[in-house]
PDB file of C-alpha atoms and ligand atoms in Angstrom:
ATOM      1  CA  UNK E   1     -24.390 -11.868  -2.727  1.00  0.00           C
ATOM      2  CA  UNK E   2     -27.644  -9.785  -2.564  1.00  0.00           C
ATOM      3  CA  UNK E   3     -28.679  -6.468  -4.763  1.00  0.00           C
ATOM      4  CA  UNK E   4     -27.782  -4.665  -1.076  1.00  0.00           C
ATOM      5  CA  UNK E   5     -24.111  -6.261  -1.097  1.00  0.00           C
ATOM      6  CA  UNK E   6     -21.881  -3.516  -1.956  1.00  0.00           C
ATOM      7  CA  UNK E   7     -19.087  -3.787  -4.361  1.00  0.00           C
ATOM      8  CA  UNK E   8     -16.212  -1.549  -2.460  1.00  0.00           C
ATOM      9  CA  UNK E   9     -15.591  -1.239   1.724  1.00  0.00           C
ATOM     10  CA  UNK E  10     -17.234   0.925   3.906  1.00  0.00           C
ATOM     11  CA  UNK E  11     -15.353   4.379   4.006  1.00  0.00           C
ATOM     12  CA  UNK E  12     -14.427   4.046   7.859  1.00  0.00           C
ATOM     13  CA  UNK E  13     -12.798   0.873   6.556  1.00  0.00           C
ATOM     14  CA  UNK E  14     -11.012   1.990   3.822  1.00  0.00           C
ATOM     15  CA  UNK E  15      -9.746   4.652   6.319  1.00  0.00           C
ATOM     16  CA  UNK E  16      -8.305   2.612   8.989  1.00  0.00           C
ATOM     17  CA  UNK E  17      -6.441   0.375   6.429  1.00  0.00           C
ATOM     18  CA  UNK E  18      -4.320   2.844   4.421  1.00  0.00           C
ATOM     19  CA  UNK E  19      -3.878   4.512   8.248  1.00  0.00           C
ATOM     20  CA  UNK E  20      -2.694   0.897   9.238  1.00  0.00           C
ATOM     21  CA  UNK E  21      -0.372   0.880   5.837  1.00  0.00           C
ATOM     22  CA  UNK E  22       1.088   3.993   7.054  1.00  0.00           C
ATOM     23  CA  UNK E  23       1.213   3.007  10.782  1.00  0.00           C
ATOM     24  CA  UNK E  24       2.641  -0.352   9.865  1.00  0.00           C
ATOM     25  CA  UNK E  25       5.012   0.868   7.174  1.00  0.00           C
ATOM     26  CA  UNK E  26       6.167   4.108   9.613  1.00  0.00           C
ATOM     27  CA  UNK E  27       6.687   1.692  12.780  1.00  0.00           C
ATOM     28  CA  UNK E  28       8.745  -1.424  10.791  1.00  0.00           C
ATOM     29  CA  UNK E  29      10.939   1.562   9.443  1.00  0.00           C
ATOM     30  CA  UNK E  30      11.937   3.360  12.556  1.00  0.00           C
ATOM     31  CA  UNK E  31      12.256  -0.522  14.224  1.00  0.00           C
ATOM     32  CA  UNK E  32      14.737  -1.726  11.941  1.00  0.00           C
ATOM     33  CA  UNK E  33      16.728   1.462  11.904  1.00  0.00           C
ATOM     34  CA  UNK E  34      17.335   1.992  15.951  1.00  0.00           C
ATOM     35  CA  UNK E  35      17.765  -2.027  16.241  1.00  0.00           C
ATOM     36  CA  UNK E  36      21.217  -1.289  14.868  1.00  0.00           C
ATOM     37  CA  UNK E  37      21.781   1.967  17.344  1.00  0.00           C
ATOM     38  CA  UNK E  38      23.647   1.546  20.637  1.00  0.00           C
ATOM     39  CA  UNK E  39      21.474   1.196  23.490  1.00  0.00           C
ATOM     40  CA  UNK E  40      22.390   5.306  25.112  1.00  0.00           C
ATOM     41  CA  UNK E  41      20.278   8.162  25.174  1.00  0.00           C
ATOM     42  CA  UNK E  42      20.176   9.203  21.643  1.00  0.00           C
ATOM     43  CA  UNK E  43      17.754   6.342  21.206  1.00  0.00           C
ATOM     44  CA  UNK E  44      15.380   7.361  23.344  1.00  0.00           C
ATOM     45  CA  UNK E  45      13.456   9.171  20.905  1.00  0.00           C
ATOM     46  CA  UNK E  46      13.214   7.001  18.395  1.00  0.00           C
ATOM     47  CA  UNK E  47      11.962   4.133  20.885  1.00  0.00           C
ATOM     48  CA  UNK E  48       9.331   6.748  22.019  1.00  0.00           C
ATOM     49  CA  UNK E  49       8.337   7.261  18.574  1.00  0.00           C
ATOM     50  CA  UNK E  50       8.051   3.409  17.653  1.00  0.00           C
ATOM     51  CA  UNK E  51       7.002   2.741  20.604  1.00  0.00           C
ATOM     52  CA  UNK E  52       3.984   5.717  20.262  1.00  0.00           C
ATOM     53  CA  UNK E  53       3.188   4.068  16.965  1.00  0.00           C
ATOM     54  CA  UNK E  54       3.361   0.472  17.604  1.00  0.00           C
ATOM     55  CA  UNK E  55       0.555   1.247  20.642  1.00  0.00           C
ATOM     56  CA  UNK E  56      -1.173   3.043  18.145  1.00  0.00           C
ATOM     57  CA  UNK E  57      -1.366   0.604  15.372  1.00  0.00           C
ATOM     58  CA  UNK E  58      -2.486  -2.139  17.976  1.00  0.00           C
ATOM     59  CA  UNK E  59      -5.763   0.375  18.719  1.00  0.00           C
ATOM     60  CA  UNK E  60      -6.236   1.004  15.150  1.00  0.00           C
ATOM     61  CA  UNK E  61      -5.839  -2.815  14.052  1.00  0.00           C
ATOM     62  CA  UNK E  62      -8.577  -4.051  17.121  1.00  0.00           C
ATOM     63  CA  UNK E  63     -11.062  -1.167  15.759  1.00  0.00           C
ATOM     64  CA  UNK E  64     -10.638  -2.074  12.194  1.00  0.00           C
ATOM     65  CA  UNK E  65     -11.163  -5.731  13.012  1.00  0.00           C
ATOM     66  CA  UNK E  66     -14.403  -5.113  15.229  1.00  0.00           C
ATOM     67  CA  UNK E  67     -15.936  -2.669  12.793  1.00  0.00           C
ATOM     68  CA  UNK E  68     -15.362  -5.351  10.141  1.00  0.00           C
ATOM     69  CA  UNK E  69     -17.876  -7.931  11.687  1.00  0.00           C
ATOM     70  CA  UNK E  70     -20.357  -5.551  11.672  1.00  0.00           C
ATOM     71  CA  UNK E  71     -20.384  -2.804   8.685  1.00  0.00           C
ATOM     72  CA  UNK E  72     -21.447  -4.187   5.587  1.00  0.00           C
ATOM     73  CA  UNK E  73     -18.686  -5.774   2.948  1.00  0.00           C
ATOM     74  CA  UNK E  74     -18.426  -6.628  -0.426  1.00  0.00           C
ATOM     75  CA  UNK E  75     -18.428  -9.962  -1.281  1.00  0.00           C
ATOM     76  CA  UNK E  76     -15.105 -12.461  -1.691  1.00  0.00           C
ATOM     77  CA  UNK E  77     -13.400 -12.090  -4.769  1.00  0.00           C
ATOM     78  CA  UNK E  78     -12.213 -15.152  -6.084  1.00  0.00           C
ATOM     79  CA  UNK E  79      -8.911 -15.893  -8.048  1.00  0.00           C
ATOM     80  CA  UNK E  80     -10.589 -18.643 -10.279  1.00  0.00           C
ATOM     81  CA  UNK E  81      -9.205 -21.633  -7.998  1.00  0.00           C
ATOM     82  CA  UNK E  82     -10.504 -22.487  -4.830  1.00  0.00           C
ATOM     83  CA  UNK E  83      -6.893 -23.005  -3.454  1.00  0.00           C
ATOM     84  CA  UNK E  84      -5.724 -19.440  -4.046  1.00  0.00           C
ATOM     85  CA  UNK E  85      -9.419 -17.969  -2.542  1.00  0.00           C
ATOM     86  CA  UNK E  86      -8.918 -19.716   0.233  1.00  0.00           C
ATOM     87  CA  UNK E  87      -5.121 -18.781   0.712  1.00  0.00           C
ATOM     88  CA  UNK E  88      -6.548 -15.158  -0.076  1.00  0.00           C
ATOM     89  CA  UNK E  89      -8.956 -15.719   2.913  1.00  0.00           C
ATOM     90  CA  UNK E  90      -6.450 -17.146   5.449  1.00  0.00           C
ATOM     91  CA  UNK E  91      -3.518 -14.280   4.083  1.00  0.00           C
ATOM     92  CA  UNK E  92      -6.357 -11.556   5.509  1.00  0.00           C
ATOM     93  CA  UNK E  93      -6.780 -13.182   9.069  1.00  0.00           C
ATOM     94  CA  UNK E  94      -2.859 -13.655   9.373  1.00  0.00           C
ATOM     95  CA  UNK E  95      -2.422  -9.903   8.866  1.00  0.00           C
ATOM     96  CA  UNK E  96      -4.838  -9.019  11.802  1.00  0.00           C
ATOM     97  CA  UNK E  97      -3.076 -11.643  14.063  1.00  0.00           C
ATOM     98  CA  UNK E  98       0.485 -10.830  13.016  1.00  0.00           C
ATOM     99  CA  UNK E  99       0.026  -7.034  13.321  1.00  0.00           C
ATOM    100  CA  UNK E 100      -1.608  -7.769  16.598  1.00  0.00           C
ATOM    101  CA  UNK E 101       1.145  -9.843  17.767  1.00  0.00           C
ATOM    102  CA  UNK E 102       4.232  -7.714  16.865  1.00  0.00           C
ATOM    103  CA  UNK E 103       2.003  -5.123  18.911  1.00  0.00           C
ATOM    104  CA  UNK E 104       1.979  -7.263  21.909  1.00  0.00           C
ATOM    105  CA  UNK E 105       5.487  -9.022  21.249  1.00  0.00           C
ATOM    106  CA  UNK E 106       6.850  -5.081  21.483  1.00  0.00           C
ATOM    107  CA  UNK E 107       4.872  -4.267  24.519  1.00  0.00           C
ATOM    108  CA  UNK E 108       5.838  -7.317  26.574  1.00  0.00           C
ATOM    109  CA  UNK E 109       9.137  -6.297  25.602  1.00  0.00           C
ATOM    110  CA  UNK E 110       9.133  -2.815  26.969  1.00  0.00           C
ATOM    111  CA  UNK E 111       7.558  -4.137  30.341  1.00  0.00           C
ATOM    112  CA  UNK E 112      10.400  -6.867  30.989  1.00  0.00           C
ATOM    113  CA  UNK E 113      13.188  -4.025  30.190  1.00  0.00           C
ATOM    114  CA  UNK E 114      10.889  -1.116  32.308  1.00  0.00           C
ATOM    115  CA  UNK E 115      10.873   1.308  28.907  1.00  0.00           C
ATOM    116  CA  UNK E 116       7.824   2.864  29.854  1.00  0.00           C
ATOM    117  CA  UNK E 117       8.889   5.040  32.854  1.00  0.00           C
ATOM    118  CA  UNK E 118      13.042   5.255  30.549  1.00  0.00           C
ATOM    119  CA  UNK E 119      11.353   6.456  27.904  1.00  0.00           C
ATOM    120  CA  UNK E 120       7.978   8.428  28.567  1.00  0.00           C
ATOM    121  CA  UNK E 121       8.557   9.103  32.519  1.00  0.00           C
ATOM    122  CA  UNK E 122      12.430  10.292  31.702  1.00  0.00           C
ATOM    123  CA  UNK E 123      13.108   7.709  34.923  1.00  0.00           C
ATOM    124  CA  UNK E 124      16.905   8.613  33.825  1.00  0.00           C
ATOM    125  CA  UNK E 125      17.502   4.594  34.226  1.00  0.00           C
ATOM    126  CA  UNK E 126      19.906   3.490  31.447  1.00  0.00           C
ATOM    127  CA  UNK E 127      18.365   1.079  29.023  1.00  0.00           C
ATOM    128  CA  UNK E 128      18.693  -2.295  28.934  1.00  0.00           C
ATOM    129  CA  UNK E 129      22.669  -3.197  27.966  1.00  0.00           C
ATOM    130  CA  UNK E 130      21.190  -5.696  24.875  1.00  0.00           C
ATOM    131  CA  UNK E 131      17.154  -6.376  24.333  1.00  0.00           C
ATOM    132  CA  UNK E 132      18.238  -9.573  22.736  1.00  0.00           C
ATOM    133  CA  UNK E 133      18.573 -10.893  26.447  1.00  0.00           C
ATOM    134  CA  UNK E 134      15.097 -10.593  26.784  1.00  0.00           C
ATOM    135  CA  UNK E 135      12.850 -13.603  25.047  1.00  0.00           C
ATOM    136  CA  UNK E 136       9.857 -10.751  24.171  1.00  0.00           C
ATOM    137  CA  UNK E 137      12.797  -9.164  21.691  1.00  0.00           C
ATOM    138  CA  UNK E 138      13.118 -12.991  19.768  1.00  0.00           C
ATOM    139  CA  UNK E 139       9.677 -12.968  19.556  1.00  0.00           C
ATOM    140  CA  UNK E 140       9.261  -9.284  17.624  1.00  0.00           C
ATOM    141  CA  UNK E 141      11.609 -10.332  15.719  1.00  0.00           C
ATOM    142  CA  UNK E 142      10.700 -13.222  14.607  1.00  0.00           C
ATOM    143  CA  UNK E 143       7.243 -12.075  13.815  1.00  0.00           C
ATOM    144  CA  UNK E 144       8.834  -8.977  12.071  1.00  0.00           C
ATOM    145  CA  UNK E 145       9.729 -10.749   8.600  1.00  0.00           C
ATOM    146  CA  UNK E 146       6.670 -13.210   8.779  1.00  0.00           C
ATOM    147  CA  UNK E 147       4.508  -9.734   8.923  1.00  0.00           C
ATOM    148  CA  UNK E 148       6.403  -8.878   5.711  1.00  0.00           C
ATOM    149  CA  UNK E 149       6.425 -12.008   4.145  1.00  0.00           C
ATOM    150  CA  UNK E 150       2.649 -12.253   4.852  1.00  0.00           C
ATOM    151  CA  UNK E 151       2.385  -7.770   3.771  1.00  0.00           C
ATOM    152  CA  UNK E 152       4.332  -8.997   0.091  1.00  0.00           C
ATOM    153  CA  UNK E 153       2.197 -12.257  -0.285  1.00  0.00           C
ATOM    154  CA  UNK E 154      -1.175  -9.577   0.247  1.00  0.00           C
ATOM    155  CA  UNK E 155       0.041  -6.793  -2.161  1.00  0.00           C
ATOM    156  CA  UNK E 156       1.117  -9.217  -4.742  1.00  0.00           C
ATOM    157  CA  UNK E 157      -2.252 -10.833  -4.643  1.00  0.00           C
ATOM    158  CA  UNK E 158      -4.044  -7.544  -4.900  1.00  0.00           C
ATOM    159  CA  UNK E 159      -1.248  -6.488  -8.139  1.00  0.00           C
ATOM    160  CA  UNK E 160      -2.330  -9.928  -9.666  1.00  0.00           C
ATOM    161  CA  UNK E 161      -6.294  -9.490  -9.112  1.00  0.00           C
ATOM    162  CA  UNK E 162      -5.798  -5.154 -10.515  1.00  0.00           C
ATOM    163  CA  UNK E 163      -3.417  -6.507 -13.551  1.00  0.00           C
ATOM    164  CA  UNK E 164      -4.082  -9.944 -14.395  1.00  0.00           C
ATOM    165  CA  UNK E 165      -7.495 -10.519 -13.628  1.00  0.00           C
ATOM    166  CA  UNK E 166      -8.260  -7.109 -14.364  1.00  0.00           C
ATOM    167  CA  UNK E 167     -10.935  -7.150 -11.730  1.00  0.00           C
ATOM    168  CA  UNK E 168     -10.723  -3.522 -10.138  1.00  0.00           C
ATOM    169  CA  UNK E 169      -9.790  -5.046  -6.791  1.00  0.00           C
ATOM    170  CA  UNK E 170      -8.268  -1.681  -6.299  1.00  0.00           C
ATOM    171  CA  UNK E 171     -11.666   0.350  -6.387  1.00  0.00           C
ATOM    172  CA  UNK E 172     -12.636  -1.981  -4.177  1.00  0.00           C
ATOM    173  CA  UNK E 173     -10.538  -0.419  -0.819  1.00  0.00           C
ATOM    174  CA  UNK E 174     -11.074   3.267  -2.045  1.00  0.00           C
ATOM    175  CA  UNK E 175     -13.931   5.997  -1.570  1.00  0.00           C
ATOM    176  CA  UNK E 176     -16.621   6.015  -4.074  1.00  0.00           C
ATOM    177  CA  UNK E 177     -20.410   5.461  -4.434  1.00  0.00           C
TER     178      UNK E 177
HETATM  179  C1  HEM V 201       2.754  -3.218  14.504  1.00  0.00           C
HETATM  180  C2  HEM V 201       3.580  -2.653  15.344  1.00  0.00           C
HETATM  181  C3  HEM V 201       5.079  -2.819  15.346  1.00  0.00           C
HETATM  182  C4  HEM V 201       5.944  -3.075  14.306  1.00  0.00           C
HETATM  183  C5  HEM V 201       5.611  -3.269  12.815  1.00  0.00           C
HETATM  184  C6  HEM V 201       7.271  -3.160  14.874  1.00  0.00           C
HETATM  185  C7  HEM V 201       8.447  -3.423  14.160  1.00  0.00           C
HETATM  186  C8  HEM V 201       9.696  -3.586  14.708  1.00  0.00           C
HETATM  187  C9  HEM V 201      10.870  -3.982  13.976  1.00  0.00           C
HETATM  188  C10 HEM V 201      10.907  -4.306  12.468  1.00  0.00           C
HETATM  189  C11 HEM V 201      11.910  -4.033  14.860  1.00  0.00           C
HETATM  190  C12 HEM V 201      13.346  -4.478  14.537  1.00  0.00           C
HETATM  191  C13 HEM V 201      13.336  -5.986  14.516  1.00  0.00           C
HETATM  192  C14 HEM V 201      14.658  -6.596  14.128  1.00  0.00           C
HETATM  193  O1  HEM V 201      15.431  -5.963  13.418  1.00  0.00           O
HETATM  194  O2  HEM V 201      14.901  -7.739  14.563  1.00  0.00           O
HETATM  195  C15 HEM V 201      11.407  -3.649  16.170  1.00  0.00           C
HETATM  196  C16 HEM V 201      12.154  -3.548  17.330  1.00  0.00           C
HETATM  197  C17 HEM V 201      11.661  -3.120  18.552  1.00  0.00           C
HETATM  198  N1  HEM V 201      10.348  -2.773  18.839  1.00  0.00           N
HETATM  199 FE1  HEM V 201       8.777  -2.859  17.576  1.00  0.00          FE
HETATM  200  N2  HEM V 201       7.189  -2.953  16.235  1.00  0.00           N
HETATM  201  C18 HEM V 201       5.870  -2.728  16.561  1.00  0.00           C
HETATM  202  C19 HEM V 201       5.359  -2.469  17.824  1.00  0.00           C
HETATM  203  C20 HEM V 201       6.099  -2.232  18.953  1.00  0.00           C
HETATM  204  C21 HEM V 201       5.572  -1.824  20.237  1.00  0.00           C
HETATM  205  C22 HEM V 201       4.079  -1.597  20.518  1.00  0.00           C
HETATM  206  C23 HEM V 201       6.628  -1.686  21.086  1.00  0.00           C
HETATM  207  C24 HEM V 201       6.651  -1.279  22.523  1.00  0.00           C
HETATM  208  C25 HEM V 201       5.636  -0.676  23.147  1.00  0.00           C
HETATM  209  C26 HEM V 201       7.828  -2.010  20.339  1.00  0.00           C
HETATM  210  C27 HEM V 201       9.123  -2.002  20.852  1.00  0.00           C
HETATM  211  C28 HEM V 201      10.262  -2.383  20.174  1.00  0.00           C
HETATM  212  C29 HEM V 201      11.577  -2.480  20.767  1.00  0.00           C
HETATM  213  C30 HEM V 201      11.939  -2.154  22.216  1.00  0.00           C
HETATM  214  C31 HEM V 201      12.453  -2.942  19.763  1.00  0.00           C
HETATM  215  C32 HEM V 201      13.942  -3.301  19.935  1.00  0.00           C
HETATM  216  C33 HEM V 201      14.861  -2.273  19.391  1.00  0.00           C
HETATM  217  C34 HEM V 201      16.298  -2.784  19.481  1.00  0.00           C
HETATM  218  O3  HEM V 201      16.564  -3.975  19.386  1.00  0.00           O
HETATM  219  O4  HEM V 201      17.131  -1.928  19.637  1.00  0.00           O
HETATM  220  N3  HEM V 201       7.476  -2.346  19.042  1.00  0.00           N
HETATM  221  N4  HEM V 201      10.054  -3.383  16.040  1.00  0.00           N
END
């Protein structure tokens, strides 16, 4: 750490994570609530809308990542045990891949069942009569609670570093000088 290294994220940073937050949070809603709607047309829009999002996030995600490795940061935190900082470390590059991969797990998914032209080219094709007949649909759904499990395990640590440690981790992803 240097008198240059600054102590919150770059404000394009800060951006595209509370936009992922809301991307993520938005497109894990609207997927859980049509997995339990019958496969006819009044699901159609919600699959267009998850399925808008979901490409969405996957653009935001790959920016945020890329701009990461090259704006400047500030500096690790650490928890007071190397065990936890380096759990802390591994937690932030699962994120990026899981996000990633329900993207991808989602869009494999809608290429083996043809959803693009059902849903955005109004083909008029019925969709598929079960996705779970499709491996790509075990896949995002499998990766759907790790992604949470992995979302609870990163918000708890950040709760613990604001309340415990009393560190202002929070400061740390918002706008200021
Ligand atoms: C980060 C992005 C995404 C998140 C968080 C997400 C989340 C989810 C969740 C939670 C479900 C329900 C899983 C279950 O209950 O087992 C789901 C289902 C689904 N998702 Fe995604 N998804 C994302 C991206 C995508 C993308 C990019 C596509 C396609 C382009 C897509 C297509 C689908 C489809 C077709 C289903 C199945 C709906 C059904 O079974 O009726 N998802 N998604």
């Amino acid at each position: 750490m240097t008198e240059n290294t600054p102590t919150r994220y770059h404000p394009v940073q800060v951006t595209l994570h509370w936009l992922v937050v809301v991307l993520v949070f938005a497109a894990f809603v609207i997927g859980k609530t049509m997995s339990g709607q019958p496969n006819d047309a009044d699901k159609l829009m919600p699959l267009a809308l998850h399925m808008g999002l979901g490409i969405i996030t996957m653009i935001v995600i790959v920016i945020r990542f890329v701009t990461r490795l090259k704006l400047p940061k500030p500096a690790h935190v650490s928890a007071g045990n190397p065990f936890f900082d380096w759990v802390g470390k591994a937690v932030h590059y699962a994120l990026y891949l899981f996000v990633f991969l329900m993207a991808v797990s989602g869009m494999s998914l809608s290429v083996q069942t043809g959803l693009p032209s059902i849903v955005f080219g109004g083909s008029g094709s019925p969709l598929p009569a079960d996705f779970f007949d499709f491996a790509a649909r075990m896949l995002h759904g499998f990766i759907a609670p790790t992604l949470l499990l992995l979302v609870l395990l990163h918000v708890g640590a950040a709760f613990y570093h604001q309340l415990a440690l009393k560190d202002k981790l929070f400061a740390r992803m918002w706008y200021g000088k």
